[in-house]
CSV table of C-alpha atoms in Angstrom, one decimal:
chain,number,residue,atom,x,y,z
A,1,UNK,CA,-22.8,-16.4,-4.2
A,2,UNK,CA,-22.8,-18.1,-0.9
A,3,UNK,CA,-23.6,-21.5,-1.6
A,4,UNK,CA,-22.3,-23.6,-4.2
A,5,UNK,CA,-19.3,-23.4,-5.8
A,6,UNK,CA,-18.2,-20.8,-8.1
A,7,UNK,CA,-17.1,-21.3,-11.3
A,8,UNK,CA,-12.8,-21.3,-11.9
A,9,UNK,CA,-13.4,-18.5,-14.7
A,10,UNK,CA,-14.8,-16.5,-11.9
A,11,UNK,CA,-11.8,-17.2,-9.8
A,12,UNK,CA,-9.4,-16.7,-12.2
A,13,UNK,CA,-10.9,-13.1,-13.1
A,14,UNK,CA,-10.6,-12.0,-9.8
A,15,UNK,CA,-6.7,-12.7,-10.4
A,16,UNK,CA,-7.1,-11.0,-13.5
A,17,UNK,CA,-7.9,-7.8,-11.4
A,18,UNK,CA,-6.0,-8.2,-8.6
A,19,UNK,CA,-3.0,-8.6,-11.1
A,20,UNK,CA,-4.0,-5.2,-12.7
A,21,UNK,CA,-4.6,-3.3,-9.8
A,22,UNK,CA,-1.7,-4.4,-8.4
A,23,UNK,CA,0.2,-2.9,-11.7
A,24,UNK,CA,-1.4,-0.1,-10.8
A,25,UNK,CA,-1.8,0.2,-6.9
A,26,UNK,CA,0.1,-1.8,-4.9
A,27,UNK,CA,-1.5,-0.9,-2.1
A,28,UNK,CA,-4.1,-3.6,-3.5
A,29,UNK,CA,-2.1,-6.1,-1.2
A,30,UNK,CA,-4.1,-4.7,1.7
A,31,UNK,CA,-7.6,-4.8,0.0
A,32,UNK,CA,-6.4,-8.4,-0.6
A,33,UNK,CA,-6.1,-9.5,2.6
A,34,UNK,CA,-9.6,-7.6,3.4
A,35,UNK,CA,-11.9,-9.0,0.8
A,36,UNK,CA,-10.2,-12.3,1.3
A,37,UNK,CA,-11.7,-12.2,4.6
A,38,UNK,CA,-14.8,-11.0,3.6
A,39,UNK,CA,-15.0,-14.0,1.2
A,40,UNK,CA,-14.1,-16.1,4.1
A,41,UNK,CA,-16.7,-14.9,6.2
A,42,UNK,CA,-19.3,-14.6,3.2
A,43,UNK,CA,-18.9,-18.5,2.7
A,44,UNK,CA,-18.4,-19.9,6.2
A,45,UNK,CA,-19.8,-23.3,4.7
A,46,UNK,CA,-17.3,-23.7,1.9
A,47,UNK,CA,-13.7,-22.5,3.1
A,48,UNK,CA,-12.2,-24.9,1.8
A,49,UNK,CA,-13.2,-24.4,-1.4
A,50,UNK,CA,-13.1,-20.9,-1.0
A,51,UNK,CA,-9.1,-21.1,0.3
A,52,UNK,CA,-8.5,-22.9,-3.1
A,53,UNK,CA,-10.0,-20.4,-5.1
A,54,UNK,CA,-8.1,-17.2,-3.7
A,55,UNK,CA,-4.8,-19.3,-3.9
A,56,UNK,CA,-5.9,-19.2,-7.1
A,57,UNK,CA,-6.8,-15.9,-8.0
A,58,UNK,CA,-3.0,-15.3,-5.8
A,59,UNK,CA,-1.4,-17.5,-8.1
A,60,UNK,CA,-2.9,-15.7,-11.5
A,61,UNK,CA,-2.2,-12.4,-10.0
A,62,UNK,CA,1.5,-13.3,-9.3
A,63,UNK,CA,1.6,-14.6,-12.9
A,64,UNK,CA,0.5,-11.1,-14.1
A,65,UNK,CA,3.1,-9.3,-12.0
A,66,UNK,CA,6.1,-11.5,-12.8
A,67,UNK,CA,7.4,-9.6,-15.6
A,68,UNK,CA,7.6,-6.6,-13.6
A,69,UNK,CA,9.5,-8.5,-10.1
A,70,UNK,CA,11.5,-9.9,-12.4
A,71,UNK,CA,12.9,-6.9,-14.2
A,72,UNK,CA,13.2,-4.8,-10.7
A,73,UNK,CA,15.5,-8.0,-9.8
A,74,UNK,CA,17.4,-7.2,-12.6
A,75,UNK,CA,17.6,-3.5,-11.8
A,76,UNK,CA,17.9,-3.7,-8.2
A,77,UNK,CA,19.3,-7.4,-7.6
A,78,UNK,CA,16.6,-8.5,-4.8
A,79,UNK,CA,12.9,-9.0,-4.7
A,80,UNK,CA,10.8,-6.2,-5.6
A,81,UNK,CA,7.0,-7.2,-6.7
A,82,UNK,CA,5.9,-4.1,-8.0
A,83,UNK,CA,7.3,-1.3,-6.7
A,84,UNK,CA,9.5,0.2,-3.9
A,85,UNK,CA,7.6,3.3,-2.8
A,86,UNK,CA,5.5,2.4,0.2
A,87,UNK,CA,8.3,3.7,2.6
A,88,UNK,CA,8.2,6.9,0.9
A,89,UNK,CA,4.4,6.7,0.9
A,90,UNK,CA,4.2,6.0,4.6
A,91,UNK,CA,7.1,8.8,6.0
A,92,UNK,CA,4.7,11.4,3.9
A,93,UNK,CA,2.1,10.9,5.8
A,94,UNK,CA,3.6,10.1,9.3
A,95,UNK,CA,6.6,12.6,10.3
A,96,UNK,CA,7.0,15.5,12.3
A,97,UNK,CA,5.7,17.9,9.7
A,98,UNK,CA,2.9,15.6,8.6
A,99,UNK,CA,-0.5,17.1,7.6
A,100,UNK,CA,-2.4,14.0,6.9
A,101,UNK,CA,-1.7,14.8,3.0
A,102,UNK,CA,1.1,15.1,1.1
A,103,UNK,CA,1.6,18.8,1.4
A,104,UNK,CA,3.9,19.4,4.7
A,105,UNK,CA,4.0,22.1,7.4
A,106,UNK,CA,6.9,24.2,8.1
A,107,UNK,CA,10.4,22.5,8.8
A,108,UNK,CA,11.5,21.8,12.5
A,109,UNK,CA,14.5,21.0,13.4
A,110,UNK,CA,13.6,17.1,13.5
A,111,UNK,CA,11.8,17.1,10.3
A,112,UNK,CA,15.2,18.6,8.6
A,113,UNK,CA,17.4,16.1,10.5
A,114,UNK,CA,15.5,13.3,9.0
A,115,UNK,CA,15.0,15.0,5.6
A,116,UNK,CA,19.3,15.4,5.5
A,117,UNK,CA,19.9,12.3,6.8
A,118,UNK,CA,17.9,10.8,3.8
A,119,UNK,CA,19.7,12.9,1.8
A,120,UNK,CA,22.8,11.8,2.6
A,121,UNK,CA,21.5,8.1,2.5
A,122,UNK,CA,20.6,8.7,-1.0
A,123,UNK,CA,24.1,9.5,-2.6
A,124,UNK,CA,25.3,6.2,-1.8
A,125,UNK,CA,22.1,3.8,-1.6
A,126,UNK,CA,20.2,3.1,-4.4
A,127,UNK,CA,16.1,4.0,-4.7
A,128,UNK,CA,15.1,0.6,-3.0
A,129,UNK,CA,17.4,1.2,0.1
A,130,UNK,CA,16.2,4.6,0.8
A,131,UNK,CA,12.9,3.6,0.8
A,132,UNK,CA,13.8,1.0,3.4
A,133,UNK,CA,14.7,3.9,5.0
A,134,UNK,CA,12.1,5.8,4.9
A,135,UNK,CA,9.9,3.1,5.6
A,136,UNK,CA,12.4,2.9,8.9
A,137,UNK,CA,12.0,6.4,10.4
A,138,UNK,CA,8.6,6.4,9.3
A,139,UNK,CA,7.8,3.5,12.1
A,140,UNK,CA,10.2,5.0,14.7
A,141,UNK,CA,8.3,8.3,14.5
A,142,UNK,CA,4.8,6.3,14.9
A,143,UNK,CA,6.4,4.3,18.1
A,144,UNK,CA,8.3,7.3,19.9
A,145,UNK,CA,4.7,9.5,18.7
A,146,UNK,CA,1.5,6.7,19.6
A,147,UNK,CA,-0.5,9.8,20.2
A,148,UNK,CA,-0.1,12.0,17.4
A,149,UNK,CA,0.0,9.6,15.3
A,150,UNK,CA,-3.3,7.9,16.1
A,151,UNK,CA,-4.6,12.0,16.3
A,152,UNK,CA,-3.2,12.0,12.2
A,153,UNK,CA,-4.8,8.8,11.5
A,154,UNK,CA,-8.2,10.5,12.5
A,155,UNK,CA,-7.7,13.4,10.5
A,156,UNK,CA,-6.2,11.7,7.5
A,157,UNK,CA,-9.7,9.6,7.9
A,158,UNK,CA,-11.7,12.8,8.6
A,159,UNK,CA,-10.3,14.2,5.1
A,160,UNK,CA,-10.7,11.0,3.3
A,161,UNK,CA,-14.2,11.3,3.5
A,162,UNK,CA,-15.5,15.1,4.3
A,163,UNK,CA,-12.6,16.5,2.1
A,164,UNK,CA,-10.7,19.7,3.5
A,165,UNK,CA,-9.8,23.0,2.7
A,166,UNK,CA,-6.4,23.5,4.5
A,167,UNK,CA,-4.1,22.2,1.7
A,168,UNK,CA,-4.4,20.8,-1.7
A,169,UNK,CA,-7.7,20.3,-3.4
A,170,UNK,CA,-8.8,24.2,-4.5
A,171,UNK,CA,-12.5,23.3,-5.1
A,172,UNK,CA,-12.9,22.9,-1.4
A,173,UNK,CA,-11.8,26.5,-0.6
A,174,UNK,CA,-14.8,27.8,-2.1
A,175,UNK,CA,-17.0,25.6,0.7
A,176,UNK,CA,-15.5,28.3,3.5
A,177,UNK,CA,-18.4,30.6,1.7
A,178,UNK,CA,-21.0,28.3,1.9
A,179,UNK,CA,-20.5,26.0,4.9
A,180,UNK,CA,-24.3,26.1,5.6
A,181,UNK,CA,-24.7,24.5,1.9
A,182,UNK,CA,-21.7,22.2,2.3
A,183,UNK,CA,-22.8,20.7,5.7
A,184,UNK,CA,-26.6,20.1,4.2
A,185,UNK,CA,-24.5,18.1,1.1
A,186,UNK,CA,-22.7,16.0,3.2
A,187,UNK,CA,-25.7,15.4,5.4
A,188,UNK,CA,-28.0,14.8,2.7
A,189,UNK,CA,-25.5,12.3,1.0
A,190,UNK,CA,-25.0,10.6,4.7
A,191,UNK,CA,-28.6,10.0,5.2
A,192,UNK,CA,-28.7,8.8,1.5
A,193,UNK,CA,-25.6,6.2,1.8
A,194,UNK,CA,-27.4,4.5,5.2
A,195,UNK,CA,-30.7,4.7,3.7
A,196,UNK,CA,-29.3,2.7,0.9
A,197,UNK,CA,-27.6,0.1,3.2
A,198,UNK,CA,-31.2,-0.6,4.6
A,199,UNK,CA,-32.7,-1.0,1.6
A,200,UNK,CA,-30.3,-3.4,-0.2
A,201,UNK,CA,-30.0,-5.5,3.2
A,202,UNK,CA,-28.4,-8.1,1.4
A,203,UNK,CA,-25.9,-9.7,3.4
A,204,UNK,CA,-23.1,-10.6,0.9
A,205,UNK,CA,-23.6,-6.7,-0.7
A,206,UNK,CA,-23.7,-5.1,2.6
A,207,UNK,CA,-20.8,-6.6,3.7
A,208,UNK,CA,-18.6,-6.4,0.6
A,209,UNK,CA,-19.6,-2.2,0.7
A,210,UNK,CA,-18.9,-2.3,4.7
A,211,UNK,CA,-15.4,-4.3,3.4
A,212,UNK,CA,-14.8,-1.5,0.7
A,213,UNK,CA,-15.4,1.3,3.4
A,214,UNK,CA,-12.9,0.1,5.4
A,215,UNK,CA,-10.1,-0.2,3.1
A,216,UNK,CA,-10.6,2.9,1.1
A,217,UNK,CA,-10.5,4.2,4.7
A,218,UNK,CA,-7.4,2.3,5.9
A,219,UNK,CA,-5.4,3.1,2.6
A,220,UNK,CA,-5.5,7.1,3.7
A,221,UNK,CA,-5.1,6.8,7.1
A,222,UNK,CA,-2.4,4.6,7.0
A,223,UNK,CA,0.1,6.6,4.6
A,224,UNK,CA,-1.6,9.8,3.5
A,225,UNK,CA,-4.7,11.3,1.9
A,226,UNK,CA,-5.3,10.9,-1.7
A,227,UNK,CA,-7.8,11.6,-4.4
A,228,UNK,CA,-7.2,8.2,-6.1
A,229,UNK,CA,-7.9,6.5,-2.9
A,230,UNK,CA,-11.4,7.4,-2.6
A,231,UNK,CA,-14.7,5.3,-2.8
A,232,UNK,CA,-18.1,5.0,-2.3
A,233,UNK,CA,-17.6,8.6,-1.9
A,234,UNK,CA,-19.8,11.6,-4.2
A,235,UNK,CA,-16.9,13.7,-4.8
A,236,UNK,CA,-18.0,17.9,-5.5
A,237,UNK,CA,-15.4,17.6,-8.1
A,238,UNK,CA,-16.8,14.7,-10.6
């Protein structure tokens, strides 16, 4: 709603599945920071009470997580929330031999320096540090590369949505047979999604699906294409 306040139950179950996704997904934390936005913008008129109510759908979310930070403090000795994997997440889909999935192209000579390098890091570091270091080169290849990695960003955003048949997914290899076929579904399902839009022209749904676009998108093009990371998307394969 965008006027009135909403209930703290309703607060405190958006917590709830923040806390669970977060178990799940970590990379929740940037769909946070989205949709917490959104809500900002949905209810200009109350942000004040809308500030209190995602520091406290934060606060229940943290709560839910706790357990988890606190055992990987105990394992690893630092702060952990969830997990330690967005480094390797993020080098998978931006290095030299990157496809924009998690499937790689042939080696170059860069692509096994960096590979034995982690190698070596990894016999005396333990799984936190070499992701640290992963996360590392993975940002140094995106500085000394602006181009080519805004060029995989595309593509990784290209797949996300129109699926492709290079690597991975085997149910798209059958669309090289019937592109006519497999153009018309996408178009079809295009006109469908907009058409849709119009007709809901509410402002608060609208939004909130325009808010889910862009992070389902963001997600892939930012570390690498997956499955899982689809939505609002009519996937051949359900």
């Amino acid at each position: 709603t965008t006027t009135g306040a909403p209930p703290r139950r309703q607060w405190l179950r958006l917590g709830t599945l923040i806390g669970l996704q977060l178990l799940v997904r970590p990379d929740i934390l940037i769909g946070a920071g989205i949709f917490g936005l959104w809500l900002l913008l949905l209810r200009r008129a109350q942000v004040a009470q809308t500030i209190r109510g995602l520091v406290t759908a934060a606060l229940v979310a943290l709560v839910m997580v706790l357990p988890w930070t606190i055992r990987n403090l105990i394992v690893f000795d630092r702060f952990v929330l969830v997990s330690a994997n967005s480094g390797m997440n993020l080098y998978e889909g931006n290095n030299p031999v990157a496809t924009g999935e998690f499937a790689s192209l042939p080696s170059t000579p860069e692509s096994l320096r960096l590979e034995d390098s982690v190698l070596r890091f990894s016999q005396t570091h333990d799984q936190v540090e070499t992701d640290a270091l992963r996360l590392s080169m993975a940002k140094d290849w995106i500085l000394a590369h602006p181009k080519d990695a805004l060029l995989l960003d595309l593509r990784k955003a290209r797949y996300h949505w129109f699926g492709r048949s290079e690597f991975g997914e085997q149910f798209h290899y059958a669309y090289r047979a019937i592109t006519p076929l497999f153009l018309a579904f996408y178009g079809a399902m295009t006109v469908l999604g907009f058409f849709g839009l119009w007709k809901l022209r509410g402002r608060g749904v609208t939004s909130l699906l325009m808010a889910l676009f862009l992070y389902s998108t963001m997600v892939s093009a930012i570390f690498f294409v997956q499955s899982r990371h689809r939505a609002l998307k009519v996937d051949p394969f359900m």
